[in-house]
Short mmCIF file of N, CA and C in Angstrom, two decimals:
data_model
loop_
_atom_site.label_atom_id
_atom_site.label_comp_id
_atom_site.label_asym_id
_atom_site.label_seq_id
_atom_site.Cartn_x
_atom_site.Cartn_y
_atom_site.Cartn_z
N MET A 187 0.80 -1.24 0.02
CA MET A 187 0.02 -0.05 -0.03
C MET A 187 0.83 1.21 -0.01
N ASP A 188 0.38 2.21 -0.79
CA ASP A 188 1.40 3.35 -0.91
C ASP A 188 0.58 4.41 0.09
N TYR A 189 1.34 4.90 1.14
CA TYR A 189 0.76 5.94 2.06
C TYR A 189 1.73 7.09 2.27
N PRO A 190 1.27 8.10 2.69
CA PRO A 190 2.00 9.27 2.98
C PRO A 190 3.08 9.10 4.03
N ILE A 191 4.23 9.84 3.67
CA ILE A 191 5.29 9.78 4.68
C ILE A 191 5.36 10.99 5.45
N THR A 192 4.87 11.17 6.65
CA THR A 192 4.44 12.32 7.23
C THR A 192 5.59 12.31 8.51
N PRO A 193 5.52 13.53 9.25
CA PRO A 193 6.56 13.36 10.38
C PRO A 193 6.06 12.29 11.30
N ALA A 194 4.73 12.13 11.59
CA ALA A 194 4.28 10.85 12.32
C ALA A 194 4.64 9.69 11.96
N VAL A 195 4.72 9.28 10.78
CA VAL A 195 5.21 8.14 10.07
C VAL A 195 6.72 7.94 10.37
N ARG A 196 7.41 9.09 10.18
CA ARG A 196 8.68 8.86 10.34
C ARG A 196 9.19 8.43 11.93
N VAL A 197 8.28 9.22 12.90
CA VAL A 197 8.66 8.83 14.14
C VAL A 197 8.51 7.32 14.53
N LEU A 198 7.24 6.93 13.99
CA LEU A 198 6.59 5.44 14.13
C LEU A 198 7.84 4.38 13.58
N ARG A 199 8.37 4.99 12.37
CA ARG A 199 9.46 3.97 11.83
C ARG A 199 10.73 4.13 12.57
N GLU A 200 11.23 5.25 13.09
CA GLU A 200 12.42 5.44 13.83
C GLU A 200 12.34 4.68 15.11
N GLN A 201 11.00 4.67 15.67
CA GLN A 201 11.04 3.80 17.04
C GLN A 201 10.69 2.36 16.73
N LYS A 202 10.79 2.06 15.53
CA LYS A 202 10.28 0.57 15.10
C LYS A 202 8.98 0.06 15.61
N VAL A 203 8.11 0.91 15.46
CA VAL A 203 6.61 0.71 15.91
C VAL A 203 5.84 -0.04 14.72
N GLU A 204 5.34 -1.27 15.07
CA GLU A 204 4.50 -1.74 14.06
C GLU A 204 3.10 -0.99 13.91
N PHE A 205 2.81 -0.56 12.60
CA PHE A 205 1.62 0.15 12.45
C PHE A 205 0.99 -0.29 11.08
N ALA A 206 -0.36 -0.19 10.99
CA ALA A 206 -1.05 -0.57 9.80
C ALA A 206 -1.48 0.83 9.22
N PRO A 207 -1.06 1.21 7.96
CA PRO A 207 -1.53 2.41 7.52
C PRO A 207 -3.04 2.24 6.99
N GLN A 208 -3.97 3.15 7.21
CA GLN A 208 -5.40 3.12 6.83
C GLN A 208 -5.84 4.37 6.13
N LEU A 209 -6.06 4.24 4.67
CA LEU A 209 -6.36 5.48 4.04
C LEU A 209 -7.88 5.42 3.85
N TYR A 210 -8.31 6.51 3.72
CA TYR A 210 -9.80 6.73 3.25
C TYR A 210 -10.02 8.17 2.69
N ASP A 211 -11.14 8.16 1.96
CA ASP A 211 -11.46 9.54 1.26
C ASP A 211 -11.83 10.60 2.52
N TYR A 212 -11.00 11.61 2.69
CA TYR A 212 -11.29 12.50 3.70
C TYR A 212 -12.56 13.44 3.49
N GLU A 213 -13.34 13.71 4.38
CA GLU A 213 -14.62 14.43 4.05
C GLU A 213 -14.44 15.68 5.08
N GLU A 214 -14.66 16.95 4.63
CA GLU A 214 -14.73 18.03 5.49
C GLU A 214 -15.75 17.95 6.55
N ARG A 215 -15.53 18.07 7.67
CA ARG A 215 -16.46 18.12 8.83
C ARG A 215 -17.05 16.64 9.07
N GLY A 216 -16.29 15.73 8.41
CA GLY A 216 -16.64 14.24 8.76
C GLY A 216 -16.51 13.64 9.92
N GLY A 217 -15.42 14.00 10.51
CA GLY A 217 -14.82 13.56 11.76
C GLY A 217 -14.66 12.20 11.95
N THR A 218 -14.79 11.78 13.04
CA THR A 218 -14.41 10.28 13.43
C THR A 218 -15.64 9.17 12.95
N SER A 219 -16.74 9.75 12.86
CA SER A 219 -17.89 8.92 12.32
C SER A 219 -17.83 8.62 10.96
N HIS A 220 -17.13 9.59 10.02
CA HIS A 220 -16.96 9.26 8.76
C HIS A 220 -15.76 8.37 8.51
N SER A 221 -14.53 8.71 9.27
CA SER A 221 -13.46 7.73 9.18
C SER A 221 -13.72 6.17 9.63
N ALA A 222 -14.44 6.15 10.71
CA ALA A 222 -14.80 4.90 11.18
C ALA A 222 -15.61 4.19 10.16
N ALA A 223 -16.54 4.78 9.59
CA ALA A 223 -17.60 4.04 8.64
C ALA A 223 -16.62 3.72 7.35
N ALA A 224 -15.90 4.75 6.86
CA ALA A 224 -15.05 4.38 5.78
C ALA A 224 -14.05 3.12 5.94
N LEU A 225 -13.62 3.01 7.22
CA LEU A 225 -12.81 1.97 7.50
C LEU A 225 -13.44 0.56 7.92
N GLY A 226 -14.77 0.81 8.37
CA GLY A 226 -15.44 -0.45 8.75
C GLY A 226 -15.05 -0.88 10.24
N VAL A 227 -14.67 0.29 10.87
CA VAL A 227 -14.33 -0.07 12.41
C VAL A 227 -15.19 0.83 13.45
N ASP A 228 -15.24 0.31 14.57
CA ASP A 228 -15.88 0.90 15.77
C ASP A 228 -15.43 2.30 15.99
N GLU A 229 -16.24 3.37 15.87
CA GLU A 229 -15.90 4.72 16.35
C GLU A 229 -15.19 5.00 17.58
N HIS A 230 -15.69 3.94 18.52
CA HIS A 230 -14.81 3.97 19.92
C HIS A 230 -13.49 3.88 19.81
N ALA A 231 -13.06 3.04 18.90
CA ALA A 231 -11.47 2.74 18.72
C ALA A 231 -10.75 3.89 17.87
N VAL A 232 -11.45 4.79 17.14
CA VAL A 232 -10.90 5.84 16.41
C VAL A 232 -10.64 6.91 17.40
N VAL A 233 -9.41 7.25 17.55
CA VAL A 233 -9.04 8.34 18.57
C VAL A 233 -8.66 9.73 17.98
N LYS A 234 -9.33 10.65 18.33
CA LYS A 234 -9.14 11.97 17.94
C LYS A 234 -8.17 12.73 18.52
N THR A 235 -7.37 13.60 17.88
CA THR A 235 -6.13 14.25 18.33
C THR A 235 -6.77 15.80 18.56
N LEU A 236 -6.99 16.31 19.64
CA LEU A 236 -7.51 17.64 19.87
C LEU A 236 -6.42 18.36 20.37
N ILE A 237 -6.12 19.64 19.86
CA ILE A 237 -5.10 20.63 20.33
C ILE A 237 -5.98 21.72 21.27
N MET A 238 -5.62 21.88 22.37
CA MET A 238 -6.23 22.68 23.26
C MET A 238 -5.24 23.63 24.00
N GLU A 239 -5.73 24.60 24.62
CA GLU A 239 -5.06 25.31 25.47
C GLU A 239 -5.53 25.91 26.88
N THR A 240 -4.69 26.22 27.85
CA THR A 240 -5.28 26.61 28.97
C THR A 240 -5.36 28.08 28.97
N ASP A 241 -5.99 28.68 30.07
CA ASP A 241 -6.12 30.11 30.03
C ASP A 241 -4.85 30.87 29.93
N ALA A 242 -3.67 30.19 30.58
CA ALA A 242 -2.33 30.74 30.34
C ALA A 242 -1.83 30.61 28.93
N ARG A 243 -2.61 30.08 28.05
CA ARG A 243 -2.32 29.86 26.63
C ARG A 243 -1.24 28.80 26.48
N LYS A 244 -1.14 27.87 27.45
CA LYS A 244 -0.24 26.71 27.34
C LYS A 244 -0.80 25.71 26.61
N PRO A 245 -0.28 25.32 25.38
CA PRO A 245 -0.84 24.27 24.55
C PRO A 245 -0.68 23.00 25.07
N LEU A 246 -1.67 21.97 24.68
CA LEU A 246 -1.66 20.54 24.99
C LEU A 246 -2.34 19.71 24.03
N ILE A 247 -2.02 18.58 24.08
CA ILE A 247 -3.10 17.55 23.21
C ILE A 247 -3.94 16.79 24.25
N VAL A 248 -4.95 16.45 23.60
CA VAL A 248 -6.05 15.62 24.28
C VAL A 248 -6.22 14.54 23.38
N LEU A 249 -6.21 13.22 23.79
CA LEU A 249 -6.60 12.03 22.88
C LEU A 249 -7.87 11.38 23.48
N MET A 250 -8.90 11.46 22.82
CA MET A 250 -10.38 11.00 23.02
C MET A 250 -10.90 10.18 22.19
N HIS A 251 -11.70 9.20 22.58
CA HIS A 251 -12.53 8.26 21.91
C HIS A 251 -13.35 8.95 20.86
N GLY A 252 -13.47 8.43 19.54
CA GLY A 252 -14.22 9.20 18.45
C GLY A 252 -15.59 9.62 18.99
N ASP A 253 -16.13 8.65 19.62
CA ASP A 253 -17.58 8.66 19.87
C ASP A 253 -17.89 9.50 21.34
N ARG A 254 -16.85 10.16 21.78
CA ARG A 254 -17.07 10.88 23.08
C ARG A 254 -16.77 12.15 22.86
N GLU A 255 -16.94 13.18 23.74
CA GLU A 255 -16.65 14.48 23.75
C GLU A 255 -15.56 14.74 24.95
N VAL A 256 -14.90 15.89 25.02
CA VAL A 256 -14.12 16.28 26.16
C VAL A 256 -14.77 17.13 27.05
N SER A 257 -14.89 16.80 28.46
CA SER A 257 -15.27 17.75 29.26
C SER A 257 -14.12 18.73 29.87
N THR A 258 -14.32 19.92 29.16
CA THR A 258 -13.33 20.96 29.32
C THR A 258 -13.02 21.32 30.90
N LYS A 259 -14.34 21.39 31.65
CA LYS A 259 -14.35 21.59 33.03
C LYS A 259 -13.44 20.65 33.76
N GLN A 260 -13.71 19.36 33.41
CA GLN A 260 -13.07 18.19 34.08
C GLN A 260 -11.60 18.16 33.90
N LEU A 261 -11.21 18.53 32.44
CA LEU A 261 -9.86 18.70 32.11
C LEU A 261 -9.18 19.87 32.84
N ALA A 262 -9.91 20.88 32.98
CA ALA A 262 -9.40 22.22 33.74
C ALA A 262 -9.05 21.72 35.17
N ARG A 263 -10.08 21.13 35.77
CA ARG A 263 -9.86 20.70 37.15
C ARG A 263 -8.51 19.79 37.23
N ALA A 264 -8.44 18.89 36.29
CA ALA A 264 -7.44 17.78 36.52
C ALA A 264 -6.15 18.64 36.17
N LEU A 265 -5.98 19.65 35.39
CA LEU A 265 -4.72 20.33 35.18
C LEU A 265 -4.64 21.48 36.39
N LYS A 266 -5.53 21.70 37.19
CA LYS A 266 -5.53 22.65 37.99
C LYS A 266 -5.20 24.09 37.45
N VAL A 267 -6.23 24.22 36.53
CA VAL A 267 -6.26 25.79 35.78
C VAL A 267 -7.50 26.24 35.75
N LYS A 268 -7.92 27.44 35.54
CA LYS A 268 -9.08 28.09 35.39
C LYS A 268 -10.01 27.55 34.24
N THR A 269 -9.62 27.73 33.08
CA THR A 269 -10.27 27.12 31.84
C THR A 269 -9.30 26.20 30.75
N VAL A 270 -9.96 25.46 29.96
CA VAL A 270 -9.20 24.94 28.82
C VAL A 270 -10.20 25.06 27.74
N GLN A 271 -9.68 25.39 26.39
CA GLN A 271 -10.40 25.47 25.38
C GLN A 271 -9.69 25.15 24.18
N PRO A 272 -10.38 24.54 23.14
CA PRO A 272 -9.72 24.16 21.76
C PRO A 272 -9.02 25.38 21.18
N CYS A 273 -7.80 25.13 20.55
CA CYS A 273 -7.05 26.12 19.82
C CYS A 273 -7.83 26.54 18.53
N ASP A 274 -7.64 27.66 17.92
CA ASP A 274 -8.11 27.88 16.70
C ASP A 274 -7.14 27.11 15.82
N PRO A 275 -7.71 26.94 14.43
CA PRO A 275 -7.06 26.03 13.52
C PRO A 275 -5.57 26.65 13.31
N ALA A 276 -5.43 27.95 13.28
CA ALA A 276 -4.07 28.39 12.96
C ALA A 276 -3.14 28.24 13.99
N THR A 277 -3.54 28.45 15.31
CA THR A 277 -2.67 28.24 16.40
C THR A 277 -2.31 26.71 16.56
N ALA A 278 -3.44 25.88 16.32
CA ALA A 278 -2.99 24.65 16.44
C ALA A 278 -2.06 24.05 15.46
N GLN A 279 -2.17 24.61 14.29
CA GLN A 279 -1.14 24.28 13.09
C GLN A 279 0.10 24.70 13.43
N LYS A 280 0.19 25.94 13.93
CA LYS A 280 1.50 26.50 14.55
C LYS A 280 2.29 25.44 15.59
N HIS A 281 1.46 24.99 16.57
CA HIS A 281 2.11 24.21 17.59
C HIS A 281 2.47 22.76 17.17
N THR A 282 1.65 22.19 16.25
CA THR A 282 1.86 20.84 15.67
C THR A 282 2.52 20.64 14.42
N GLY A 283 2.36 21.60 13.53
CA GLY A 283 2.96 21.50 12.14
C GLY A 283 2.03 20.75 11.18
N TYR A 284 0.82 20.48 11.70
CA TYR A 284 -0.25 19.72 11.07
C TYR A 284 -1.40 20.48 10.69
N LEU A 285 -2.15 20.36 9.55
CA LEU A 285 -3.30 20.86 9.37
C LEU A 285 -4.48 20.33 10.11
N VAL A 286 -5.44 20.92 10.65
CA VAL A 286 -6.57 20.40 11.24
C VAL A 286 -7.20 19.46 10.42
N GLY A 287 -7.57 18.34 11.03
CA GLY A 287 -8.18 17.28 10.20
C GLY A 287 -7.08 16.17 9.87
N GLY A 288 -5.84 16.64 10.03
CA GLY A 288 -4.73 15.57 9.87
C GLY A 288 -3.74 15.83 11.06
N THR A 289 -4.23 16.18 12.16
CA THR A 289 -3.32 16.27 13.39
C THR A 289 -2.88 15.02 13.99
N SER A 290 -1.69 14.63 14.08
CA SER A 290 -1.25 13.70 14.71
C SER A 290 -0.46 13.91 16.17
N PRO A 291 -0.58 13.02 17.14
CA PRO A 291 0.16 13.47 18.26
C PRO A 291 1.66 13.01 18.21
N PHE A 292 2.01 12.32 17.21
CA PHE A 292 3.43 11.86 16.79
C PHE A 292 4.11 12.94 16.06
N GLY A 293 5.33 13.28 16.22
CA GLY A 293 6.12 14.15 15.30
C GLY A 293 5.54 15.61 15.27
N THR A 294 4.99 16.04 16.40
CA THR A 294 4.49 17.44 16.44
C THR A 294 5.80 18.44 16.46
N ARG A 295 5.60 19.67 15.81
CA ARG A 295 6.60 20.60 15.91
C ARG A 295 7.15 20.94 17.19
N ALA A 296 6.35 21.23 18.19
CA ALA A 296 6.70 21.64 19.52
C ALA A 296 6.32 20.19 20.40
N ARG A 297 7.15 19.91 21.39
CA ARG A 297 6.76 18.77 22.25
C ARG A 297 5.76 19.26 23.29
N LEU A 298 4.61 18.72 23.21
CA LEU A 298 3.44 18.96 23.86
C LEU A 298 3.18 17.94 24.93
N PRO A 299 2.45 18.44 26.26
CA PRO A 299 1.94 17.52 27.16
C PRO A 299 0.82 16.68 26.31
N VAL A 300 0.54 15.43 26.71
CA VAL A 300 -0.55 14.55 26.14
C VAL A 300 -1.43 14.17 27.25
N TYR A 301 -2.65 14.35 27.15
CA TYR A 301 -3.69 13.60 28.13
C TYR A 301 -4.52 12.86 27.31
N VAL A 302 -4.44 11.61 27.87
CA VAL A 302 -5.30 10.44 27.03
C VAL A 302 -6.28 9.97 28.11
N GLU A 303 -7.54 9.79 27.40
CA GLU A 303 -8.71 9.30 28.22
C GLU A 303 -8.36 7.86 28.64
N ARG A 304 -8.35 7.51 29.88
CA ARG A 304 -7.77 6.26 30.48
C ARG A 304 -8.38 4.98 29.65
N THR A 305 -9.69 5.02 29.30
CA THR A 305 -10.02 3.84 28.75
C THR A 305 -9.58 3.51 27.31
N ILE A 306 -8.98 4.42 26.72
CA ILE A 306 -8.23 4.20 25.34
C ILE A 306 -7.27 3.10 25.58
N PHE A 307 -6.67 3.05 26.71
CA PHE A 307 -5.67 1.99 26.95
C PHE A 307 -6.16 0.60 27.13
N GLU A 308 -7.31 0.46 27.14
CA GLU A 308 -8.25 -0.70 27.32
C GLU A 308 -8.39 -1.61 26.05
N LEU A 309 -8.28 -0.72 25.12
CA LEU A 309 -8.84 -1.24 23.59
C LEU A 309 -7.47 -2.13 23.12
N PRO A 310 -7.96 -3.13 22.27
CA PRO A 310 -6.78 -3.99 21.67
C PRO A 310 -6.01 -3.39 20.69
N ARG A 311 -6.74 -2.43 19.92
CA ARG A 311 -6.00 -1.50 18.75
C ARG A 311 -6.76 -0.39 18.65
N ILE A 312 -6.06 0.83 18.21
CA ILE A 312 -6.67 2.07 18.00
C ILE A 312 -6.25 2.50 16.66
N TYR A 313 -7.10 3.57 16.11
CA TYR A 313 -6.95 4.17 14.87
C TYR A 313 -6.70 5.65 15.15
N ILE A 314 -5.52 6.06 14.91
CA ILE A 314 -5.26 7.54 15.30
C ILE A 314 -4.65 8.28 14.02
N ASN A 315 -4.59 9.52 13.96
CA ASN A 315 -4.17 10.13 12.74
C ASN A 315 -2.78 10.04 12.54
N GLY A 316 -2.48 9.74 11.06
CA GLY A 316 -1.12 9.56 10.78
C GLY A 316 -0.44 10.74 10.20
N GLY A 317 -1.09 12.12 10.32
CA GLY A 317 -0.41 13.20 9.82
C GLY A 317 -0.80 13.75 8.81
N LYS A 318 -2.02 13.34 8.25
CA LYS A 318 -2.55 13.75 7.00
C LYS A 318 -4.09 13.69 6.96
N ARG A 319 -4.84 14.52 6.36
CA ARG A 319 -6.25 14.21 6.18
C ARG A 319 -6.46 12.83 5.48
N GLY A 320 -7.33 12.03 5.96
CA GLY A 320 -7.64 10.84 5.28
C GLY A 320 -6.67 9.60 5.51
N PHE A 321 -6.05 9.76 6.70
CA PHE A 321 -4.89 8.79 6.65
C PHE A 321 -4.81 8.56 8.43
N LEU A 322 -5.20 7.32 8.72
CA LEU A 322 -5.14 6.82 9.99
C LEU A 322 -4.03 5.83 10.13
N VAL A 323 -3.29 5.50 11.47
CA VAL A 323 -2.53 4.42 11.56
C VAL A 323 -3.17 3.62 12.50
N GLU A 324 -3.01 2.27 12.46
CA GLU A 324 -3.68 1.35 13.30
C GLU A 324 -2.46 0.87 14.11
N ILE A 325 -2.54 1.20 15.45
CA ILE A 325 -1.55 0.72 16.36
C ILE A 325 -2.05 0.22 17.77
N GLU A 326 -1.22 -0.45 18.58
CA GLU A 326 -1.66 -0.75 19.95
C GLU A 326 -1.64 0.45 20.67
N PRO A 327 -2.57 0.65 21.66
CA PRO A 327 -2.58 1.80 22.48
C PRO A 327 -1.25 1.93 23.40
N ARG A 328 -0.73 1.09 23.69
CA ARG A 328 0.66 1.19 24.57
C ARG A 328 1.56 1.97 23.89
N VAL A 329 1.51 2.08 22.70
CA VAL A 329 2.52 2.91 21.78
C VAL A 329 2.42 4.33 22.29
N LEU A 330 1.18 4.89 22.78
CA LEU A 330 0.95 6.27 23.20
C LEU A 330 1.98 6.64 24.28
N SER A 331 1.86 5.45 25.30
CA SER A 331 2.76 5.89 26.50
C SER A 331 4.21 5.56 26.30
N GLU A 332 4.53 4.82 25.23
CA GLU A 332 5.90 4.51 24.97
C GLU A 332 6.55 5.64 24.18
N LEU A 333 5.72 6.35 23.51
CA LEU A 333 6.55 7.50 22.65
C LEU A 333 6.18 8.86 23.17
N LEU A 334 5.16 9.13 23.94
CA LEU A 334 4.63 10.34 24.16
C LEU A 334 4.73 10.60 25.64
N PRO A 335 4.85 11.94 26.19
CA PRO A 335 4.69 12.17 27.51
C PRO A 335 3.25 12.15 28.05
N VAL A 336 2.63 10.96 28.25
CA VAL A 336 1.12 11.04 28.50
C VAL A 336 0.78 11.00 29.87
N GLU A 337 -0.38 11.47 30.13
CA GLU A 337 -0.96 11.60 31.50
C GLU A 337 -2.28 11.12 31.12
N GLU A 338 -2.75 10.07 31.84
CA GLU A 338 -4.25 9.38 31.91
C GLU A 338 -5.05 10.37 32.37
N VAL A 339 -6.28 10.66 31.90
CA VAL A 339 -7.36 11.34 32.60
C VAL A 339 -8.79 10.79 32.20
N GLU A 340 -9.60 11.13 33.27
CA GLU A 340 -11.09 10.68 32.99
C GLU A 340 -11.88 12.05 32.68
N ILE A 341 -11.93 12.33 31.40
CA ILE A 341 -12.65 13.56 31.14
C ILE A 341 -13.67 13.39 29.93
N ALA A 342 -14.15 12.19 29.59
CA ALA A 342 -14.98 11.89 28.59
C ALA A 342 -16.56 12.13 29.01
N ILE A 343 -17.29 12.60 28.13
CA ILE A 343 -18.66 12.95 28.09
C ILE A 343 -19.28 11.86 27.24
#
């Protein structure tokens, strides 16, 4: 299979991580429900990469199940800050080097703290963005904690 070589793919290759590339037709505003349907997988196993920032404008990454939302109130409490909100697309791209819709937690421009919904680690395999729109990589969830500075949180709605 011919797939894009992104910064995320380079990191996975350098770290000798086994991954299965999954390409699908990207759809603007399709989100995880579209990618899950296109790949024929459970949306719960598709992990979205969200770029957020605290009230002090400190950027961070949140990894969440595709079929769940993030409670920014619970996240702010966990981080001991006033508020947390999503970054606008330009700011998210500046921090990560990725276009919105193709944001991967691997190979980001800046090294950001990563907060992962705890139950993601209970899944046998996850599908997470490979650094390009319409491109997910299938990996074992433990890879997240092996390659990224992760902290487990319970912030799903």
